[in-house]
Structure formats: structure tokens, C-alpha cells
Short mmCIF file of C-alpha atoms in Angstrom, two decimals:
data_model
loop_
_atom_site.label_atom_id
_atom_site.label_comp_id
_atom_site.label_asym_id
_atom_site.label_seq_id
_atom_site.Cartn_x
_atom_site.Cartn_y
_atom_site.Cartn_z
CA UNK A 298 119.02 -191.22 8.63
CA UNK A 299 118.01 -193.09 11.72
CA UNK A 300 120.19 -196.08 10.29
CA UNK A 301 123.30 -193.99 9.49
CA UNK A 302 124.70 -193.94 5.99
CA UNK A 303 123.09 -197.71 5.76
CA UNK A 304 119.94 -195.91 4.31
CA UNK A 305 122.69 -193.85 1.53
CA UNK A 306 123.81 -197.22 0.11
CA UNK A 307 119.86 -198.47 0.28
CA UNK A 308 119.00 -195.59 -1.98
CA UNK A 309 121.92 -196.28 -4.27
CA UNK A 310 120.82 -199.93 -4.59
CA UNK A 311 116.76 -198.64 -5.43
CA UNK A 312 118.59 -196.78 -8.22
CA UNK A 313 120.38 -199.25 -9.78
CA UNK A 314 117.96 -201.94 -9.11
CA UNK A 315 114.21 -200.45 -8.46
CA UNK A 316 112.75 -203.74 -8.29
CA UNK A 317 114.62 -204.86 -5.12
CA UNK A 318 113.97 -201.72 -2.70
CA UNK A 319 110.39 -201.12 -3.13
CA UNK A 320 109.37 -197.63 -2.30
CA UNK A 321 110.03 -194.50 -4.37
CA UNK A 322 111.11 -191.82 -1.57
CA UNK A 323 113.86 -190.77 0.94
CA UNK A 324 111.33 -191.01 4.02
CA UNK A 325 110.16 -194.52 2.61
CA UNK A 326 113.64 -196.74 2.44
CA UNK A 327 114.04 -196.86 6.41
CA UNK A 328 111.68 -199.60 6.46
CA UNK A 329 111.81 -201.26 3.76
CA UNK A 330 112.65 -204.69 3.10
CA UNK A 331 115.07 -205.24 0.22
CA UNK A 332 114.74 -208.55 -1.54
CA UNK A 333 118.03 -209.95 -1.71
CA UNK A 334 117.22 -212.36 -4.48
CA UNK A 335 116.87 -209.55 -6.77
CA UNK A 336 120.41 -207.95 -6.20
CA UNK A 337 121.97 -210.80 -8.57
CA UNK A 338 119.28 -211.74 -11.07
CA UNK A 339 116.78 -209.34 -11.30
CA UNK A 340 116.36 -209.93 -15.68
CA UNK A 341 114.81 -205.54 -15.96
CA UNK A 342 117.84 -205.08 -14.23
CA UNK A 343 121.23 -204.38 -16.15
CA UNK A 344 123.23 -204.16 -12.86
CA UNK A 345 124.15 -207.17 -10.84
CA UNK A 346 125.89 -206.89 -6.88
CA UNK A 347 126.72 -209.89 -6.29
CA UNK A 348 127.35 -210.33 -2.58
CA UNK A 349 129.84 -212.78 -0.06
CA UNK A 350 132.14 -212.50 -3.19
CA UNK A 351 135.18 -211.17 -1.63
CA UNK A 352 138.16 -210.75 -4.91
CA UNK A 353 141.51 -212.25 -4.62
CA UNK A 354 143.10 -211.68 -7.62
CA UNK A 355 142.88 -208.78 -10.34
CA UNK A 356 145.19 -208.84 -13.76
CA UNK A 357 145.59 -207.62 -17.04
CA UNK A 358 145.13 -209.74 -20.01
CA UNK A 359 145.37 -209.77 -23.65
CA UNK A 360 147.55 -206.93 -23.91
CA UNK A 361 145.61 -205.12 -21.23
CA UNK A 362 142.80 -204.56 -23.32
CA UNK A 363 140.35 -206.62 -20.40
CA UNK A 364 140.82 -207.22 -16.99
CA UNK A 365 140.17 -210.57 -15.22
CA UNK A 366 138.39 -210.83 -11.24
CA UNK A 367 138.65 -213.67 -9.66
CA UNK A 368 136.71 -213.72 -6.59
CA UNK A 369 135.88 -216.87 -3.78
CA UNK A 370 132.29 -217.13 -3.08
CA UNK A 371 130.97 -220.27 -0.52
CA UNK A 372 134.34 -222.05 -0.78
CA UNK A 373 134.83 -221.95 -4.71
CA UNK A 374 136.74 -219.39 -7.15
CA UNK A 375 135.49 -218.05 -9.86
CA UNK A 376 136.68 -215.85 -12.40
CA UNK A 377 134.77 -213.14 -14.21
CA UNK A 378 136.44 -210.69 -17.39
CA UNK A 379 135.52 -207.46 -17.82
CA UNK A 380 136.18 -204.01 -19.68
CA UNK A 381 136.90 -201.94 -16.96
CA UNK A 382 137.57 -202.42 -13.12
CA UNK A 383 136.77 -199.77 -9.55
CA UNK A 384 138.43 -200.78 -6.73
CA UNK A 385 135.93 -199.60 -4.74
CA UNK A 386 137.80 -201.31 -1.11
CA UNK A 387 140.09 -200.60 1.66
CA UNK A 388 142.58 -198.67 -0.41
CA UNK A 389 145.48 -200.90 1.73
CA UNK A 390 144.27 -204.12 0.47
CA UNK A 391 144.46 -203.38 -3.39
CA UNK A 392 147.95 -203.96 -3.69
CA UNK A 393 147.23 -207.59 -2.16
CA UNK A 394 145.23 -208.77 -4.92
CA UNK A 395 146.42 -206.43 -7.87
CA UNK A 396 150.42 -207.21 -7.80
CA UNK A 397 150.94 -204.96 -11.27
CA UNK A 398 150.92 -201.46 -9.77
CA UNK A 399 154.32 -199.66 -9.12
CA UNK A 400 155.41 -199.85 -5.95
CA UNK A 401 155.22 -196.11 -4.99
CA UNK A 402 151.66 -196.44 -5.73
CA UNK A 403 151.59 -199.68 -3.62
CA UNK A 404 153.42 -197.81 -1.11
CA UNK A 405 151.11 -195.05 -1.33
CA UNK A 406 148.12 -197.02 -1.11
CA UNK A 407 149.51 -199.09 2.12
CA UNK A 408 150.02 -195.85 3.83
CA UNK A 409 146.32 -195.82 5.12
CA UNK A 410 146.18 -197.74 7.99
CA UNK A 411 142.27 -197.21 8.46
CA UNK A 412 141.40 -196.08 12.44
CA UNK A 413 140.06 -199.31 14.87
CA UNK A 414 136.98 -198.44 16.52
CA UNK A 415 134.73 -199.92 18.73
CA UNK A 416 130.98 -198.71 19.07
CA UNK A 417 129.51 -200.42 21.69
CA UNK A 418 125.02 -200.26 22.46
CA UNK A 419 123.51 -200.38 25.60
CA UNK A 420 119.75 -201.33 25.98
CA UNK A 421 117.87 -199.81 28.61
CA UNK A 422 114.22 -200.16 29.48
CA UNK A 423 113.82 -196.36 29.70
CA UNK A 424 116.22 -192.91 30.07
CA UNK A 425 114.29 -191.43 32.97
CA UNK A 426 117.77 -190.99 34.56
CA UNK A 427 118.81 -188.62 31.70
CA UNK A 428 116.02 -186.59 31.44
CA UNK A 429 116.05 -186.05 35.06
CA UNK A 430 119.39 -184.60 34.90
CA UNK A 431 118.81 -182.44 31.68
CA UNK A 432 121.11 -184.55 29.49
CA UNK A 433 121.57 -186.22 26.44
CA UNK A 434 125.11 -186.75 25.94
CA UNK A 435 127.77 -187.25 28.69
CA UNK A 436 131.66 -186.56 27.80
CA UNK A 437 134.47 -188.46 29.61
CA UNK A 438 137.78 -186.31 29.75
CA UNK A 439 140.09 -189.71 30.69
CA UNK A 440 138.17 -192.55 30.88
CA UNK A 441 137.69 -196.39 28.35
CA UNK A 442 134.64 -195.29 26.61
CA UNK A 443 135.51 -191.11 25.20
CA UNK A 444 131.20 -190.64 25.36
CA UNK A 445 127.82 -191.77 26.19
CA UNK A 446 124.95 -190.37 24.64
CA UNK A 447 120.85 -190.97 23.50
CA UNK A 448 120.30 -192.49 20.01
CA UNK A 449 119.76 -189.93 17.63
CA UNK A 450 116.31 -188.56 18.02
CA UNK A 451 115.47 -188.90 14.34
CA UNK A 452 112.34 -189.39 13.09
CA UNK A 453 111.40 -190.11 9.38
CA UNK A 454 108.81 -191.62 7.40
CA UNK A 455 107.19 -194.04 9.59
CA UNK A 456 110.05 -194.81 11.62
CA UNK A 457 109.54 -192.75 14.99
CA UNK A 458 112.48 -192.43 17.79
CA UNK A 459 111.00 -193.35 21.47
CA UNK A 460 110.66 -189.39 22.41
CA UNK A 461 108.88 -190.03 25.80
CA UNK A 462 111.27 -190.62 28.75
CA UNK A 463 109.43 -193.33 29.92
CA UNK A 464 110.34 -195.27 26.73
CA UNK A 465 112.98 -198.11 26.19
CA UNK A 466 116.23 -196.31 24.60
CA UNK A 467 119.74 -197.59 22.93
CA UNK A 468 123.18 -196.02 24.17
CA UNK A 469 125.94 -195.15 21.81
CA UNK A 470 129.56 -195.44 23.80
CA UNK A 471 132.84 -195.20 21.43
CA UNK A 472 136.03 -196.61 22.41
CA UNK A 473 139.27 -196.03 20.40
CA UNK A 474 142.50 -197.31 21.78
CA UNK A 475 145.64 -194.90 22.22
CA UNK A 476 149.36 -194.91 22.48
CA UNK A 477 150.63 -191.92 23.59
CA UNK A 478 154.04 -193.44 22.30
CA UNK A 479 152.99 -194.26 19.09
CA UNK A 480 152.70 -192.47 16.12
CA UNK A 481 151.44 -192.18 12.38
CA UNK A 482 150.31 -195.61 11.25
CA UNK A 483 151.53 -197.86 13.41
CA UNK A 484 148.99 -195.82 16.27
CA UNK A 485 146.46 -198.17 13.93
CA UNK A 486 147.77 -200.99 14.06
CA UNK A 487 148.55 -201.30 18.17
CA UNK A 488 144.93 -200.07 18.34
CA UNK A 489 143.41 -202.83 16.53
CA UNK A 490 145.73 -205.28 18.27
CA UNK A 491 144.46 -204.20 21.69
CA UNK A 492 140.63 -203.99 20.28
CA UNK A 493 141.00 -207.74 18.77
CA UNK A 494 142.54 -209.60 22.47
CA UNK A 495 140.31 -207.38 25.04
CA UNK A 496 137.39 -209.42 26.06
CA UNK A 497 133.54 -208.35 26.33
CA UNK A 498 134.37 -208.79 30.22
CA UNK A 499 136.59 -205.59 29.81
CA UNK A 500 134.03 -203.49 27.94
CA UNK A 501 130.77 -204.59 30.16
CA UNK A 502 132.76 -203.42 33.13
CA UNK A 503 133.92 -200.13 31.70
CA UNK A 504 129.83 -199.62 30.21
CA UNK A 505 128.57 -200.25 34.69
CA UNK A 506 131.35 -198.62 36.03
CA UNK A 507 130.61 -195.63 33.23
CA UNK A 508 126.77 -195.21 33.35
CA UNK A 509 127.35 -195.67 37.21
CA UNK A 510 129.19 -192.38 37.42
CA UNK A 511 127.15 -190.45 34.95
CA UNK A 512 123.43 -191.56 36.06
CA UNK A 513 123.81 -192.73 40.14
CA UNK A 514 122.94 -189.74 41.39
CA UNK A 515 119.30 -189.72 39.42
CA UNK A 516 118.64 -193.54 40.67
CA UNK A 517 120.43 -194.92 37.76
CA UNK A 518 122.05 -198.61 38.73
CA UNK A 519 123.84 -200.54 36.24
CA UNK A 520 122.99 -203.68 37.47
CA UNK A 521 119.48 -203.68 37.22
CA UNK A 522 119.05 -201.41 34.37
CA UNK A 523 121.24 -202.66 31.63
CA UNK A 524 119.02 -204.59 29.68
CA UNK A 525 121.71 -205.77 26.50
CA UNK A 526 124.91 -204.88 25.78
CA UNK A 527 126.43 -205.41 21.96
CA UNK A 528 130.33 -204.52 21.36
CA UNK A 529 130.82 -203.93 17.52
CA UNK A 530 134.37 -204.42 17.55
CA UNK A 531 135.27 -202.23 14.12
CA UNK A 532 139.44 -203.46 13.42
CA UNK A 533 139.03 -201.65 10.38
CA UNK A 534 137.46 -198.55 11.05
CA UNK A 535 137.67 -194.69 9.84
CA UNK A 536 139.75 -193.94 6.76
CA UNK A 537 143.00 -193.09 7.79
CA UNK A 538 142.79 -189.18 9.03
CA UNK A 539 145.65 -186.32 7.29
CA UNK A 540 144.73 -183.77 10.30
CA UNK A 541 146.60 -185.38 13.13
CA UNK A 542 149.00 -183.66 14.82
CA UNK A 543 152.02 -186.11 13.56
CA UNK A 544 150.96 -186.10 10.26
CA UNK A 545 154.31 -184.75 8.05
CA UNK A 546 154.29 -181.81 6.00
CA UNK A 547 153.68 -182.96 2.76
CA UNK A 548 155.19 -180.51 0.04
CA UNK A 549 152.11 -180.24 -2.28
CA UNK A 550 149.39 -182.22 -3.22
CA UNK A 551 150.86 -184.70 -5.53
CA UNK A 552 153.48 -185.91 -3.01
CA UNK A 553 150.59 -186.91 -0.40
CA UNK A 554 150.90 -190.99 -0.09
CA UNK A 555 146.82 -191.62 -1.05
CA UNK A 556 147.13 -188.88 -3.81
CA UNK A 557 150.02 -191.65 -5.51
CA UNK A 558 147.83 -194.03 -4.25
CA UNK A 559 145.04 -193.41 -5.99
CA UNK A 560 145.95 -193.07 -9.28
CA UNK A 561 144.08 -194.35 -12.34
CA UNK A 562 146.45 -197.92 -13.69
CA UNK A 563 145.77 -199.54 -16.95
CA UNK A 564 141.69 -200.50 -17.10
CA UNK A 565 141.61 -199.75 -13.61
CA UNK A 566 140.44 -196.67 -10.79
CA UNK A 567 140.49 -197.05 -7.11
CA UNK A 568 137.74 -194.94 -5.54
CA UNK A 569 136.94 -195.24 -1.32
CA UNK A 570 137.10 -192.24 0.42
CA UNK A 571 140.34 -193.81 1.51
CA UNK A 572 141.57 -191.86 -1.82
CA UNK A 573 140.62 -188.59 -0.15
CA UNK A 574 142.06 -189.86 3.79
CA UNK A 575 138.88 -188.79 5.16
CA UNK A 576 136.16 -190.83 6.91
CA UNK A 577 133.06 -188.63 5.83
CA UNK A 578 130.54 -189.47 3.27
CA UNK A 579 130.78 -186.63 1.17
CA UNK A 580 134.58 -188.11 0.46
CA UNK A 581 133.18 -191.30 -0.57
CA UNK A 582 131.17 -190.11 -3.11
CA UNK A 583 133.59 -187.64 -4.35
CA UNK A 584 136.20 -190.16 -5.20
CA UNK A 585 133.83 -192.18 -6.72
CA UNK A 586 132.52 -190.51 -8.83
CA UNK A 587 136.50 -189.44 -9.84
CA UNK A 588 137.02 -193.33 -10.68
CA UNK A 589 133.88 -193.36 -12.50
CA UNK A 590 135.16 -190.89 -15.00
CA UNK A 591 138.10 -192.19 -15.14
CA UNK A 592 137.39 -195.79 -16.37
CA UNK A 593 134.20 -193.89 -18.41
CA UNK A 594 137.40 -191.89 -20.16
CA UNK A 595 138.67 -195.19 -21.44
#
């Protein structure tokens, strides 16, 4: 999808709530517009997301046969009871607000320490410079930003990428902080410390000095061809990752720190693809549809 996984959740939401997404198809949801009244009182509806509701506290009651939220929406609490509860979250923030778990599952769940990111977009008013050096994608080997490269040429429905070189295009640049020093966890959290006190001044200079290097030669001047630059500044990025090269040798599956983590409590499931320590969609959905059956078992 031209929007990322945005357009995943999008078609989620048409399921669950038709009459807020209109459209029927894959191609069709790029464009549309979602009416956000719907989400939380639509009456054909027998799903409600309610959204800037961010939950605080989650307990047990009445023997544990219910579970109370409570959640802080516009300045105000507000407590809701329900049957059955998916922590659908940043796996490291259940234990926060749901204090009953053991604490090897705490322990477990606190051990993803998700990766800080930053993607940074760069406007310019066409990508002549690219073209003319038969590129798409440039790789630095030891620089701030690891990559620049063209938006994804993707085309669907009636959204259309800008295919003619002549047209205005978006840069994608990543920037992940590293400590050769540091390891497991704690890599994370110096990473998001450095991405939360560098200023924009830092990242506009490393996005000239970049492009500069990459596009000169083909006419290319930062200067006058930058139109906009956005830094998304992502603290809490990518699941934490179980392929790096410090990660321990865990003795089976069961002694993994999100495989504790992750297991079903009381009314409760905790779902993210967190539970599965990788970033990718396909883990998302996979735990949660585990959690689903598991609170469904109940």
C-alpha cells in the first residue's frame, strides 16, 4: 500500500464498522475518507474504538470473573467493565497498568525495549537528479542517515505515484542511533535518549550535506532544491528484534523472555507482535489472532 500498513488497519476498521470506511475494495480504501464520528457510535455497528483513550489501570474483580479498564480521555477517567480484556500495546507497558501478573511475566514482558527510529521526508520539486544518474535508492556505508531512496512507486486504485521525472517527489532517509558499546536493551534506550535531545538543526544538516554527496554531480544543490523537510522522530519504534548478534542463547522456546511474557493471565491475552519480537506485520496478526482464541477459550 502506498500508505504503508496504515491502509491494513483501514481495512480492519471497514470490517468491523462498514459504515465508517465507505468503499468495498482493497484498491478503493487509499482514498477514502473515514468518518470518525462513526468509530464510537455508529448504532448498525456492534463494535465501538473509541480513540485518545489511553488505559491506566486494568484489575480483576469479583472473584476475577470481570475485568475493570479505566482509561483518561480529555482530562477525565473513566472506567469501563468487561468480560474479557487484549492487551493489544507495547508489550513493556502492560505491567505499568496491570500490577497482578507474576513478576517473571512482568520481567518477561519489560524485556522488549522496542527499537528508536527516526524516518525523516524530504520534498523536492522534481528527481531529475536521480534519474539522470540511473538511481533510485542510495546506501551510506558510515554516515547519520543509513539510506536515501524514491517513495515507493506504487500505484493503486486511483491513487497514482508521480512516475515522470519531471514530477515533484518525497525522500525516505532512516536514522537509527548506535552504540558500539552498548548492548541488548539498553542499545534502545541510549538510542532513544540521543533521538529525543538532537535538534531538527542536526538532521537538516545531515539531509544537505547527504543529498549533496549523492546528487552534486547531476546538478543536484541542497539549498535550492529542498522544498520541506519533516523528522518523524519514532522513540518507540520496531518491536524489539531476537536476531541480533548479542542476543543470548535461549535454551528452548519457553525460556525466551516475550514467550513468558506473553502468556494468557486470568480474563486477560496480550497480543502485539511484540509477543513474537518481530517488527513485521505478518507477526502482528499472528499473535493476535493467538489472544483472540485465547480470551474466545474462556
Amino acid at each position: 500500500f502506498p500508505d504503508g500498513n496504515a491502509s491494513v488497519a483501514r481495512l480492519l476498521v471497514r470490517k468491523l464498522i462498514p459504515n465508517a470506511v465507505p468503499g468495498s475494495t482493497m484498491e478503493d480504501v487509499v482514498l477514502a475518507k473515514v468518518n470518525y464520528d462513526l468509530l464510537d457510535g455508529d448504532a448498525d455497528s456492534n463494535t465501538n474504538i473509541r480513540l485518545n483513550s489511553t488505559v491506566v489501570n486494568v484489575a480483576h474483580k469479583n472473584n476475577a470473573s470481570v475485568i475493570d479498564l479505566t482509561y483518561v480521555r480529555q482530562h477525565q477517567s473513566h472506567t469501563i467493565r468487561a468480560d474479557k480484556c487484549i492487551f493489544a500495546c507495547y508489550n513493556s507497558a502492560i505491567p505499568y497498568i496491570f500490577d497482578e501478573l507474576p513478576e517473571n511475566q512482568m520481567e518477561g514482558l519489560m524485556y522488549n525495549v522496542k527499537v528508536p527510529l527516526t524516518y525523516t521526508k524530504v520534498m523536492i520539486p522534481n528527481w531529475q537528479a536521480f534519474a539522470d544518474l540511473g538511481m533510485d535508492f542510495v546506501y551510506y556505508t558510515n554516515d547519520f542517515f543509513k539510506q536515501v531512496e524514491l517513495d515507493y512507486p506504487v500505484s493503486l486504485g486511483q491513487y497514482k505515484f508521480n512516475s515522470s521525472p519531471d514530477d515533484p517527489m518525497i525522500l525516505h532517509m532512516c536514522h537509527s542511533h548506535h552504540s558500539i558499546d552498548i548492548k541488548g536493551p539498553d542499545q534502545w534506550r541510549e538510542g532513544r535518549r540521543k533521538l529525543l535531545s538532537t535538534p531538527f538543526s542536526v538532521f537538516e544538516g545531515h539531509v544537505k550535506n547527504q543529498l549533496d554527496q549523492a546528487l552534486s554531480s547531476a546538478g543536484f544543490d541542497a539549498d535550492r532544491d529542498i522544498n520541506a523537510i519533516t523528522v518523524n522522530r519514532w522513540p518507540h519504534g520496531y518491536s524489539y528484534s531476537s536476531d541480533l548478534i548479542w542476543e543470548p542463547d535461549w535454551p528452548n522456546e519457553e525460556s525466551k523472555p516475550w514467550v513468558i511474557g506473553r502468556q494468557q493471565f486470568g480474563r486477560t491475552a496480550i497480543a502485539n507482535s511484540d509477543a513474537g519480537a518481530s517488527a513485521d506485520t505478518n507477526a502482528a496478526i499472528t499473535h493476535g489472532i493467538r489472544a483472540a482464541k485465547e480470551v474466545l477459550s474462556l
